[in-house]
Structure formats: C-alpha cells, structure tokens
CSV table of C-alpha atoms in Angstrom, one decimal:
chain,number,residue,atom,x,y,z
A,1,MET,CA,66.9,163.5,165.9
A,2,PHE,CA,68.0,166.2,168.3
A,3,ARG,CA,66.0,166.5,171.4
A,4,ALA,CA,64.5,170.0,171.7
A,5,SER,CA,65.3,170.2,175.4
A,6,LYS,CA,69.0,169.7,174.8
A,7,ILE,CA,69.1,172.4,172.2
A,8,SER,CA,67.0,174.9,174.2
A,9,ASN,CA,69.1,174.6,177.3
A,10,GLY,CA,72.4,174.5,175.4
A,11,SER,CA,73.5,171.1,176.8
A,12,PHE,CA,74.2,169.9,173.3
A,13,LEU,CA,76.9,172.5,173.0
A,14,MET,CA,78.6,171.1,176.1
A,15,PRO,CA,81.4,168.5,175.3
A,16,SER,CA,80.3,164.9,175.9
A,17,PHE,CA,83.0,164.2,178.5
A,18,LEU,CA,81.5,167.0,180.7
A,19,GLN,CA,78.0,165.7,180.2
A,20,SER,CA,79.0,162.1,181.1
A,21,ARG,CA,81.3,162.9,184.1
A,22,ASN,CA,78.6,161.7,186.6
A,23,LYS,CA,77.9,158.5,184.8
A,24,SER,CA,79.1,155.2,186.1
A,25,LYS,CA,82.8,154.6,185.8
A,26,ASN,CA,82.3,150.9,185.8
A,27,GLU,CA,81.5,150.7,182.1
A,28,ARG,CA,82.8,147.6,180.4
A,29,VAL,CA,85.9,148.1,178.3
A,30,SER,CA,86.0,145.9,175.2
A,31,ARG,CA,89.1,143.8,174.3
A,32,THR,CA,89.8,146.0,171.4
A,33,ALA,CA,89.3,149.4,173.1
A,34,TRP,CA,93.0,150.0,172.7
A,35,LEU,CA,92.5,150.2,168.9
A,36,ASP,CA,90.1,153.1,169.3
A,37,GLY,CA,92.6,154.9,171.6
A,38,MET,CA,95.4,154.3,169.2
A,39,ARG,CA,93.3,155.7,166.4
A,40,GLY,CA,92.4,158.7,168.5
A,41,LEU,CA,96.0,159.6,169.3
A,42,ALA,CA,96.9,159.2,165.7
A,43,ALA,CA,94.2,161.6,164.6
A,44,PHE,CA,95.4,164.1,167.2
A,45,PHE,CA,99.0,163.8,166.0
A,46,VAL,CA,97.8,164.4,162.4
A,47,TYR,CA,96.1,167.6,163.6
A,48,ILE,CA,99.4,168.7,165.3
A,49,ARG,CA,101.3,168.1,162.0
A,50,HIS,CA,98.8,170.1,159.9
A,51,PHE,CA,98.8,172.9,162.4
A,52,ALA,CA,102.6,173.2,162.7
A,53,SER,CA,103.6,172.5,159.1
A,54,ALA,CA,102.9,176.1,157.8
A,55,THR,CA,105.2,177.7,160.4
A,56,HIS,CA,107.8,175.0,160.7
A,57,PRO,CA,109.2,174.2,157.2
A,58,ASN,CA,111.5,171.3,158.4
A,59,ILE,CA,109.0,169.6,160.6
A,60,GLN,CA,108.9,166.5,158.4
A,61,VAL,CA,112.7,166.1,158.5
A,62,GLY,CA,114.3,163.8,161.1
A,63,PHE,CA,116.9,164.8,163.6
A,64,GLY,CA,120.4,165.0,162.1
A,65,ALA,CA,119.3,164.8,158.5
A,66,ASN,CA,121.7,167.8,158.0
A,67,PRO,CA,123.4,170.2,160.3
A,68,ASP,CA,120.4,172.5,160.4
A,69,ASN,CA,118.0,169.9,161.8
A,70,ARG,CA,119.0,169.5,165.4
A,71,TYR,CA,115.8,170.4,167.2
A,72,LEU,CA,114.3,168.5,170.1
A,73,ILE,CA,111.0,167.7,168.4
A,74,GLN,CA,112.9,166.0,165.6
A,75,LEU,CA,114.3,163.3,167.8
A,76,PRO,CA,113.0,159.8,167.5
A,77,ILE,CA,109.8,159.1,169.4
A,78,LEU,CA,109.2,162.8,169.9
A,79,HIS,CA,109.0,163.2,166.2
A,80,LEU,CA,105.9,161.0,166.2
A,81,LEU,CA,104.0,163.9,167.6
A,82,THR,CA,104.2,165.6,164.2
A,83,ALA,CA,104.5,162.5,162.0
A,84,GLY,CA,101.3,162.9,160.1
A,85,PRO,CA,102.1,160.4,157.2
A,86,ALA,CA,103.1,157.8,159.7
A,87,MET,CA,99.8,158.2,161.4
A,88,VAL,CA,98.0,157.5,158.1
A,89,ALA,CA,99.8,154.2,158.0
A,90,LEU,CA,98.6,153.5,161.5
A,91,PHE,CA,95.0,154.4,160.5
A,92,PHE,CA,95.0,151.9,157.7
A,93,ILE,CA,96.5,149.0,159.7
A,94,ILE,CA,94.0,149.7,162.5
A,95,SER,CA,91.2,149.6,160.0
A,96,GLY,CA,92.3,146.2,158.7
A,97,TYR,CA,92.6,144.8,162.2
A,98,ALA,CA,89.2,146.2,163.4
A,99,LEU,CA,87.3,145.2,160.3
A,100,SER,CA,88.6,141.7,160.4
A,101,TRP,CA,88.3,141.0,164.2
A,102,GLY,CA,84.6,140.3,164.3
A,103,PRO,CA,84.4,138.0,161.2
A,104,LEU,CA,87.6,136.2,162.1
A,105,ARG,CA,86.4,135.6,165.7
A,106,ALA,CA,83.2,134.2,164.3
A,107,ILE,CA,85.2,131.9,162.1
A,108,HIS,CA,87.2,130.7,165.1
A,109,ASN,CA,84.0,130.1,167.0
A,110,GLN,CA,82.9,127.9,164.1
A,111,SER,CA,80.0,130.2,163.3
A,112,ALA,CA,80.0,130.6,159.5
A,113,SER,CA,76.6,132.3,159.6
A,114,ALA,CA,77.8,134.9,162.1
A,115,CYS,CA,80.8,135.6,159.9
A,116,LEU,CA,78.7,136.1,156.8
A,117,GLN,CA,76.3,138.3,158.7
A,118,ARG,CA,79.1,140.5,160.0
A,119,LEU,CA,80.7,140.8,156.6
A,120,SER,CA,77.3,141.5,154.9
A,121,SER,CA,76.4,144.2,157.4
A,122,ALA,CA,79.9,145.8,157.2
A,123,THR,CA,79.9,145.8,153.4
A,124,PHE,CA,76.4,147.3,153.2
A,125,ARG,CA,77.1,150.1,155.7
A,126,ARG,CA,80.7,150.9,154.8
A,127,ALA,CA,80.0,153.6,152.1
A,128,ALA,CA,77.5,155.5,154.3
A,129,ARG,CA,79.8,155.2,157.3
A,130,LEU,CA,82.8,156.7,155.4
A,131,PHE,CA,81.3,159.2,153.0
A,132,LEU,CA,78.2,160.7,154.6
A,133,PRO,CA,80.2,162.5,157.3
A,134,GLY,CA,82.7,163.7,154.7
A,135,VAL,CA,79.9,165.1,152.5
A,136,ALA,CA,78.5,166.9,155.5
A,137,SER,CA,81.9,168.3,156.6
A,138,THR,CA,82.7,169.6,153.2
A,139,PHE,CA,79.3,171.2,152.8
A,140,ILE,CA,79.9,173.1,156.1
A,141,VAL,CA,83.3,174.1,154.7
A,142,MET,CA,81.6,175.4,151.5
A,143,LEU,CA,79.2,177.5,153.7
A,144,CYS,CA,82.1,178.9,155.7
A,145,VAL,CA,84.1,179.8,152.5
A,146,SER,CA,81.0,181.5,151.1
A,147,ALA,CA,80.6,183.5,154.4
A,148,GLY,CA,84.2,184.7,154.3
A,149,LEU,CA,85.4,182.7,157.3
A,150,TYR,CA,88.4,181.5,155.4
A,151,ASP,CA,89.6,184.9,154.4
A,152,ARG,CA,91.9,185.8,157.4
A,153,GLY,CA,93.5,182.4,157.5
A,154,HIS,CA,94.0,182.5,153.7
A,155,ALA,CA,95.7,185.9,153.9
A,156,SER,CA,98.0,184.6,156.8
A,157,ILE,CA,99.3,181.5,155.1
A,158,ASN,CA,100.2,183.5,152.0
A,159,SER,CA,102.5,185.8,154.0
A,160,ASP,CA,106.2,185.5,154.5
A,161,ASP,CA,105.7,184.5,158.2
A,162,MET,CA,104.5,181.0,157.2
A,163,PRO,CA,107.2,179.6,154.9
A,164,GLY,CA,106.3,175.9,155.5
A,165,PHE,CA,104.1,173.5,153.6
A,166,MET,CA,101.1,175.3,152.1
A,167,GLU,CA,98.0,173.1,152.0
A,168,PRO,CA,95.5,173.8,149.2
A,169,GLU,CA,92.8,176.2,150.1
A,170,PRO,CA,89.2,175.5,149.2
A,171,PRO,CA,87.9,177.1,145.9
A,172,MET,CA,86.6,180.5,146.6
A,173,PHE,CA,84.0,182.4,144.5
A,174,ARG,CA,83.4,185.3,146.8
A,175,THR,CA,82.6,187.7,144.0
A,176,GLU,CA,80.1,185.3,142.4
A,177,PRO,CA,76.6,184.4,143.4
A,178,PHE,CA,76.2,181.7,146.1
A,179,ILE,CA,74.9,179.3,143.5
A,180,VAL,CA,78.3,179.3,141.8
A,181,GLN,CA,80.0,178.2,145.0
A,182,LEU,CA,77.3,175.6,145.7
A,183,ARG,CA,77.6,174.2,142.1
A,184,ASP,CA,81.3,173.9,142.5
A,185,TRP,CA,81.0,172.0,145.7
A,186,VAL,CA,78.5,169.6,144.1
A,187,ASN,CA,80.9,168.9,141.2
A,188,CYS,CA,83.9,168.5,143.5
A,189,THR,CA,81.9,166.1,145.8
A,190,TRP,CA,80.8,164.0,142.8
A,191,SER,CA,84.3,163.7,141.6
A,192,TRP,CA,85.5,162.7,145.1
A,193,LEU,CA,82.8,160.0,145.3
A,194,GLN,CA,84.1,158.4,142.2
A,195,ILE,CA,86.1,156.0,144.3
A,196,TRP,CA,88.1,154.1,141.7
A,197,ASN,CA,90.1,157.2,140.6
A,198,SER,CA,89.4,159.7,143.4
A,199,GLY,CA,91.9,161.8,145.1
A,200,GLY,CA,91.3,164.4,147.8
A,201,HIS,CA,88.3,166.7,148.0
A,202,PRO,CA,89.1,170.3,147.0
A,203,TYR,CA,87.2,171.6,150.0
A,204,ASP,CA,89.3,169.5,152.4
A,205,ALA,CA,92.5,168.0,151.0
A,206,HIS,CA,92.8,165.6,153.9
A,207,LEU,CA,89.8,163.5,152.7
A,208,TRP,CA,91.9,161.7,150.1
A,209,THR,CA,92.1,158.8,152.6
A,210,LEU,CA,88.4,158.1,152.6
A,211,PRO,CA,88.2,156.6,149.1
A,212,VAL,CA,91.3,154.6,149.9
A,213,GLU,CA,89.7,153.3,153.0
A,214,PHE,CA,86.6,152.2,151.1
A,215,ARG,CA,88.5,150.5,148.3
A,216,CYS,CA,90.7,148.6,150.7
A,217,SER,CA,87.8,147.7,152.9
A,218,MET,CA,85.9,146.1,150.0
A,219,ILE,CA,89.0,144.1,148.9
A,220,LEU,CA,89.6,142.9,152.5
A,221,PHE,CA,86.0,141.8,152.9
A,222,MET,CA,86.2,139.9,149.6
A,223,ALA,CA,89.4,138.2,150.8
A,224,LEU,CA,87.8,137.3,154.2
A,225,VAL,CA,84.9,135.6,152.4
A,226,GLY,CA,87.2,133.6,150.3
A,227,PHE,CA,89.4,132.6,153.2
A,228,ALA,CA,86.5,131.9,155.7
A,229,ARG,CA,86.5,128.1,155.2
A,230,THR,CA,90.2,127.6,155.4
A,231,PRO,CA,92.0,126.3,158.5
A,232,PRO,CA,93.7,129.0,160.7
A,233,ARG,CA,97.2,128.2,159.6
A,234,ILE,CA,96.3,128.3,155.9
A,235,ARG,CA,94.3,131.5,156.4
A,236,LEU,CA,97.3,133.1,158.1
A,237,GLY,CA,99.5,132.1,155.1
A,238,LEU,CA,97.0,133.4,152.6
A,239,LEU,CA,96.8,136.8,154.3
A,240,LEU,CA,100.6,136.9,154.3
A,241,SER,CA,100.6,136.1,150.6
A,242,CYS,CA,98.3,139.1,150.1
A,243,ILE,CA,100.7,141.3,151.9
A,244,VAL,CA,103.5,140.1,149.7
A,245,TYR,CA,101.4,140.6,146.6
A,246,CYS,CA,100.6,144.2,147.6
A,247,HIS,CA,104.2,144.8,148.4
A,248,TYR,CA,105.3,143.9,144.8
A,249,THR,CA,102.4,145.6,143.1
A,250,ASN,CA,103.0,149.0,144.7
A,251,PHE,CA,99.8,148.9,146.8
A,252,TRP,CA,101.0,150.1,150.2
A,253,GLU,CA,97.5,150.9,151.4
A,254,GLY,CA,96.4,147.3,150.8
A,255,TRP,CA,99.7,146.1,152.4
A,256,LEU,CA,98.5,147.8,155.6
A,257,PHE,CA,94.9,146.6,155.5
A,258,PHE,CA,96.0,143.0,155.0
A,259,ALA,CA,98.7,143.4,157.6
A,260,GLY,CA,96.0,144.5,160.1
A,261,SER,CA,93.9,141.4,159.2
A,262,PHE,CA,97.0,139.2,159.5
A,263,LEU,CA,97.6,140.6,163.1
A,264,ALA,CA,94.0,140.0,164.1
A,265,GLN,CA,94.2,136.4,162.8
A,266,MET,CA,97.5,135.9,164.7
A,267,LYS,CA,96.1,137.3,167.9
A,268,LEU,CA,93.2,134.8,167.8
A,269,MET,CA,95.7,132.0,167.2
A,270,GLN,CA,97.9,133.3,170.0
A,271,ASP,CA,94.9,133.3,172.4
A,272,GLU,CA,94.4,129.6,171.5
A,273,GLY,CA,98.1,128.9,172.2
A,274,ALA,CA,99.0,128.3,168.6
A,275,GLU,CA,102.8,127.6,168.2
A,276,GLU,CA,103.1,129.6,165.0
A,277,ALA,CA,101.8,132.8,166.5
A,278,ASN,CA,104.2,132.5,169.5
A,279,MET,CA,107.2,131.8,167.3
A,280,ILE,CA,106.4,135.0,165.3
A,281,LEU,CA,106.4,136.9,168.6
A,282,ILE,CA,109.8,135.5,169.5
A,283,ASN,CA,111.3,136.2,166.1
A,284,THR,CA,110.0,139.8,166.3
A,285,ILE,CA,111.6,140.4,169.7
A,286,VAL,CA,114.9,139.0,168.4
A,287,THR,CA,114.7,141.2,165.3
A,288,ALA,CA,113.9,144.3,167.3
A,289,ASN,CA,116.9,143.6,169.6
A,290,ASN,CA,119.1,144.1,166.5
A,291,ALA,CA,117.0,147.0,165.0
A,292,PRO,CA,118.9,148.7,162.1
A,293,GLY,CA,119.4,152.4,162.0
A,294,TYR,CA,117.8,154.9,159.7
A,295,ARG,CA,120.5,154.5,157.0
A,296,THR,CA,120.1,150.8,157.0
A,297,ILE,CA,116.3,151.0,156.9
A,298,SER,CA,116.5,153.3,153.9
A,299,THR,CA,118.2,150.6,151.9
A,300,PHE,CA,115.1,148.3,152.4
A,301,CYS,CA,112.7,150.8,151.0
A,302,PRO,CA,111.3,149.2,147.8
A,303,PRO,CA,112.5,151.2,144.8
A,304,HIS,CA,109.4,150.2,142.8
A,305,TRP,CA,107.1,152.0,145.2
A,306,PRO,CA,106.2,155.5,143.9
A,307,GLU,CA,106.3,156.8,147.5
A,308,ASN,CA,108.9,154.4,148.9
A,309,TRP,CA,109.4,156.6,152.0
A,310,ARG,CA,106.1,155.1,153.2
A,311,PHE,CA,107.7,151.7,153.7
A,312,PRO,CA,109.3,152.4,157.1
A,313,HIS,CA,105.9,153.8,158.2
A,314,CYS,CA,104.2,150.6,157.2
A,315,VAL,CA,106.7,148.5,159.1
A,316,GLY,CA,106.5,150.8,162.1
A,317,ALA,CA,102.7,150.7,162.1
A,318,PHE,CA,102.8,146.9,161.9
A,319,LEU,CA,105.2,146.6,164.9
A,320,THR,CA,103.2,149.1,166.9
A,321,VAL,CA,99.9,147.3,166.5
A,322,TYR,CA,101.5,143.9,166.9
A,323,ALA,CA,103.3,144.8,170.1
A,324,THR,CA,100.1,146.2,171.6
A,325,SER,CA,97.9,143.4,170.4
A,326,SER,CA,100.2,140.5,171.6
A,327,THR,CA,101.2,141.9,174.9
A,328,SER,CA,100.0,140.1,178.0
A,329,THR,CA,100.6,143.0,180.3
A,330,ALA,CA,98.6,146.2,180.8
A,331,THR,CA,101.6,148.6,180.6
A,332,LEU,CA,101.7,149.1,176.9
A,333,ARG,CA,97.9,149.0,176.4
A,334,SER,CA,97.5,151.6,179.1
A,335,LEU,CA,98.9,154.2,176.6
A,336,PHE,CA,95.8,153.6,174.5
A,337,ASP,CA,92.9,152.4,176.8
A,338,ASN,CA,93.2,155.3,179.3
A,339,PRO,CA,90.3,157.7,179.5
A,340,VAL,CA,92.0,160.4,177.4
A,341,SER,CA,92.9,158.1,174.6
A,342,VAL,CA,89.5,156.4,174.6
A,343,TYR,CA,87.8,159.8,174.4
A,344,LEU,CA,90.0,160.8,171.5
A,345,GLY,CA,89.2,157.4,169.9
A,346,LYS,CA,85.5,158.1,170.3
A,347,ILE,CA,85.7,161.4,168.4
A,348,SER,CA,88.6,160.3,166.1
A,349,TYR,CA,86.8,160.3,162.8
A,350,ALA,CA,85.1,163.6,163.6
A,351,LEU,CA,88.5,165.0,164.7
A,352,TYR,CA,90.0,163.9,161.4
A,353,LEU,CA,87.2,165.6,159.4
A,354,VAL,CA,87.0,168.9,161.3
A,355,HIS,CA,90.7,169.6,162.2
A,356,GLY,CA,91.6,170.9,158.7
A,357,PRO,CA,88.8,173.5,158.5
A,358,VAL,CA,89.4,174.7,162.1
A,359,VAL,CA,93.1,175.1,161.4
A,360,HIS,CA,92.6,177.0,158.2
A,361,MET,CA,89.8,179.3,159.6
A,362,LEU,CA,91.1,179.9,163.1
A,363,GLY,CA,94.6,178.4,163.6
A,364,PHE,CA,96.4,180.2,160.7
A,365,TRP,CA,94.8,183.5,161.8
A,366,LEU,CA,95.6,183.0,165.5
A,367,ILE,CA,99.3,182.5,165.1
A,368,PRO,CA,100.1,186.0,163.5
A,369,TRP,CA,97.6,187.6,165.9
A,370,PHE,CA,99.6,186.3,168.9
A,371,TRP,CA,102.9,187.2,167.2
A,372,ALA,CA,101.7,190.8,167.2
A,373,ILE,CA,101.6,190.5,171.0
A,374,THR,CA,104.7,188.3,171.7
A,375,GLY,CA,106.8,189.6,168.8
A,376,LYS,CA,108.5,187.3,166.3
A,377,GLU,CA,112.1,188.6,166.2
A,378,THR,CA,113.5,185.6,168.1
A,379,MET,CA,112.7,181.9,168.0
A,380,LEU,CA,111.5,182.0,171.6
A,381,GLN,CA,109.0,184.8,170.8
A,382,LYS,CA,107.8,182.9,167.7
A,383,GLU,CA,107.3,179.7,169.6
A,384,ILE,CA,105.5,181.3,172.5
A,385,GLY,CA,103.0,182.9,170.0
A,386,PHE,CA,102.7,179.6,168.2
A,387,GLY,CA,102.1,177.8,171.4
A,388,ALA,CA,99.4,180.2,172.5
A,389,GLY,CA,97.6,179.9,169.1
A,390,PHE,CA,98.0,176.1,169.3
A,391,ALA,CA,96.4,175.9,172.7
A,392,ILE,CA,93.3,177.9,171.7
A,393,ALA,CA,93.0,176.1,168.4
A,394,THR,CA,93.2,172.7,170.1
A,395,LEU,CA,90.3,173.5,172.4
A,396,CYS,CA,88.3,174.6,169.4
A,397,VAL,CA,89.2,171.5,167.4
A,398,ILE,CA,88.3,169.1,170.3
A,399,TRP,CA,85.0,171.0,170.9
A,400,SER,CA,84.1,171.0,167.2
A,401,ALA,CA,84.9,167.4,166.8
A,402,ASP,CA,82.8,166.5,169.8
A,403,LEU,CA,79.8,168.4,168.3
A,404,PHE,CA,80.3,166.9,164.9
A,405,CYS,CA,80.6,163.5,166.3
A,406,ARG,CA,77.3,163.7,168.2
A,407,GLY,CA,75.5,165.8,165.6
A,408,VAL,CA,76.6,164.2,162.4
A,409,ASP,CA,78.9,161.2,162.7
A,410,TRP,CA,76.9,159.1,165.0
A,411,ARG,CA,73.7,160.0,163.2
A,412,CYS,CA,75.2,158.8,159.9
A,413,VAL,CA,76.1,155.5,161.6
A,414,ALA,CA,72.5,155.2,162.9
A,415,PHE,CA,71.1,156.1,159.4
A,416,ALA,CA,73.3,153.3,157.8
A,417,LYS,CA,72.0,150.8,160.4
A,418,TRP,CA,68.4,151.9,159.8
A,419,ALA,CA,68.8,151.6,156.1
A,420,GLU,CA,70.2,148.1,156.5
A,421,ASN,CA,67.4,147.0,158.7
A,422,LEU,CA,64.9,148.4,156.3
A,423,VAL,CA,66.0,146.2,153.4
A,424,ILE,CA,67.7,143.1,154.8
A,425,VAL,CA,65.9,139.7,154.7
A,426,ALA,CA,65.4,138.2,158.1
A,427,ASP,CA,67.2,134.9,158.9
C-alpha cells in the first residue's frame, strides 16, 4: 500500500531515478541485466514508432524502396529507432530467454527440485503478472475517454495534417450515461482475456501482445518440464526442433519464444565450454561475414507465413540476442546495461502500457499545436513542430510510466507473489 507520507509530501510523483540518485551506486548488476536494458530500449522504440506513424506515412518503409524514400531515418540501423514490429520480435525472444534462464540454470546445477519450483512459481504468477496491469491501464483509459481527454487528440488524427497510419481510437460513448462506457469496457476486457482467441483490447490496440505472451509462456513452460531430464545436447536439439516445428506451422511467436530458450541453453553450455555452442558461434560469425542484402533476404521469407515480413525480424532478433549473450567483452553489453537502458528496462512494461494513451491524449494534440507556432508550409517547419511535441510527450510518457510502474505494475507483481505464498504447499 502507498505510504501516506509519500503521498502527502508529493514524493511519490517524483520519478524514481530522482528519488534514488543518492543511493549507493555499488548495487550488484545481475548477469542478465542486459536483457532488461534491451527490453527497455525496445519499448522506447515502439513508442517512437507509434508517435511518429500518424505524421510520417512512409516511416515503415526502408531506404531506397522507391525513389521517394530517401530519408536519413530510413537508413539501416537508424531505421531501428522507428521499427516497432521488429521490437515486438525482440520482446518475444527476450521473454523466451528470460523465462528459461532460471529453470535451465537449475537443471545445469543438477537441482531438479529448484527447476520445478521455478516453473511452478512462474506458471502460477504469469497470468496476474501480464493481465492485471493491462486491466488497470485500460480502466484508466476508459475513465479518460469518459472525461473527454481523448477528444482533442481524436480530432487531430482525423485531420488532413496526419496522413499516416491511424491507430484505432477507444470506443467513445460521450453522449450516453457513464454506465454505458463502463459496461462496454467490461465486455471488451472480458473478450480480451479470452486468451485462446483474443486480439487487441479496443481501449488500447497495442495490448494484443499480452495474450500472445501468455500462450507462448505456457507452451514454453510445458516444453521445459518435458525436456528437464534430458542431457544438455539433447535438450538443445529438442528446442531447435520446436523452432523448426513453429516455422513450418506458421507460429512465428512460438518461433521466437523457443529461440530465446535455445539461446539461454546455448549460453549455459558455452559457459561450460561445450564444443557445440562454440561451433555455433563460429558458424554465425562466418555467415554474418557474408550477410545477404535485403533482396536476397526477401527470398527466404516463408511464403506459408500469413505475415511473412516478420521472418527477417525474427532472424534479426535472434542474432541480436545471440551476439549480446555470447560476447565475452563488455562493449556490446554496455549498450544495454548502462544506467539509462537499465532504467528503461525497469519501467519497460509500464512504458509499453502507458505510451499509447499518452500519445493519443497528448501527443496527437501537441503536434498541431506546435505547428500553429512553427508553421507547416515546409518540411523543416513541420519537423521542428513535430520534434517539440515529441520532446514534451516523451517527458510525459517516461513520467507516467514511472508512476504506473511503482503504483500499479510492481504492486501487481507483489500481489501475485502474495497469492502464491497464500496457497502453495511448503516443501
């Protein structure tokens, strides 16, 4: 529960990185801290994509796709800043790695009981961990819609000044009694929680990934239980076979989760000096040295995938996590375990949940407001106005995510742990 003193003196409203600036800087960094930092940067890049997509219609197109697409931000590497779908692939493979690391490490330490305990705990808490914050965030969105806080942003994105991708707006029943809006939110939330056939939540379209995360987590946990008593080499092969199976059954999300688990297993073998893991590293370096271009990569996209454009994202996410996991130097990992990345990782889930509402309520209103000051007759004027709106919206997104993380997300985690301790049978 919130401490009354924090609320009364307003310290709760202060971002956590300001509250903790005087704490010891010698805090222990875990071996997998880079995973959190990578997840945090990915969440921030997703926010950039969703903020910019309404005003930049070609933001998803790569450099040189046609003569009209020759902008700096479309160049390789720089384009990652706005590559939201590619970041989703990174989310899923990171989840597979992170969820597998503890159980697999317990197996390598020959502690079957510790592995079972970790998997049991993770399975019990997974639904609450994923869905309770989402229920809370969409409830807040419903209240904001009812209060009219979406009206200005809604009017802006329906104007000719924003010709880009139009994300769905939450259902609005402004002329109806509040109970109508509340009932609609309840129905939408219930449909969203039907995880076997769920899509996005109408009050936040970005939440389509949460049911996918849950389904893939359960499948991965089941596989880890089944593979727990196999030797490391056999387990690595079984995980690879799961990736192949997902590839040929059009299950790209499962492909990524099992790929993350595969990389975690390979890292543990590499740490033990296993020859197979080192050979995979050598083969990857040789392959990367002869990396094909975009046109060649496009020929490898499986035609049986309904969204086969995701295949390069899957491969890219795999190589990104693999390179960072297997490196023996701190240079690459420093991109993800530095203080900024670690902070973004700490608030990454909250950042993913709140960025959409803040962009719709504030961001889409700020851009035309600044255009009224800077003008929008030239590209330079438009980009200056866009940049000013982006700067203010970013501060608000980070602050909101920090508040939501401490006020809701972490408390949902604590509640799930409390509920588990309430019902589990002691060893």
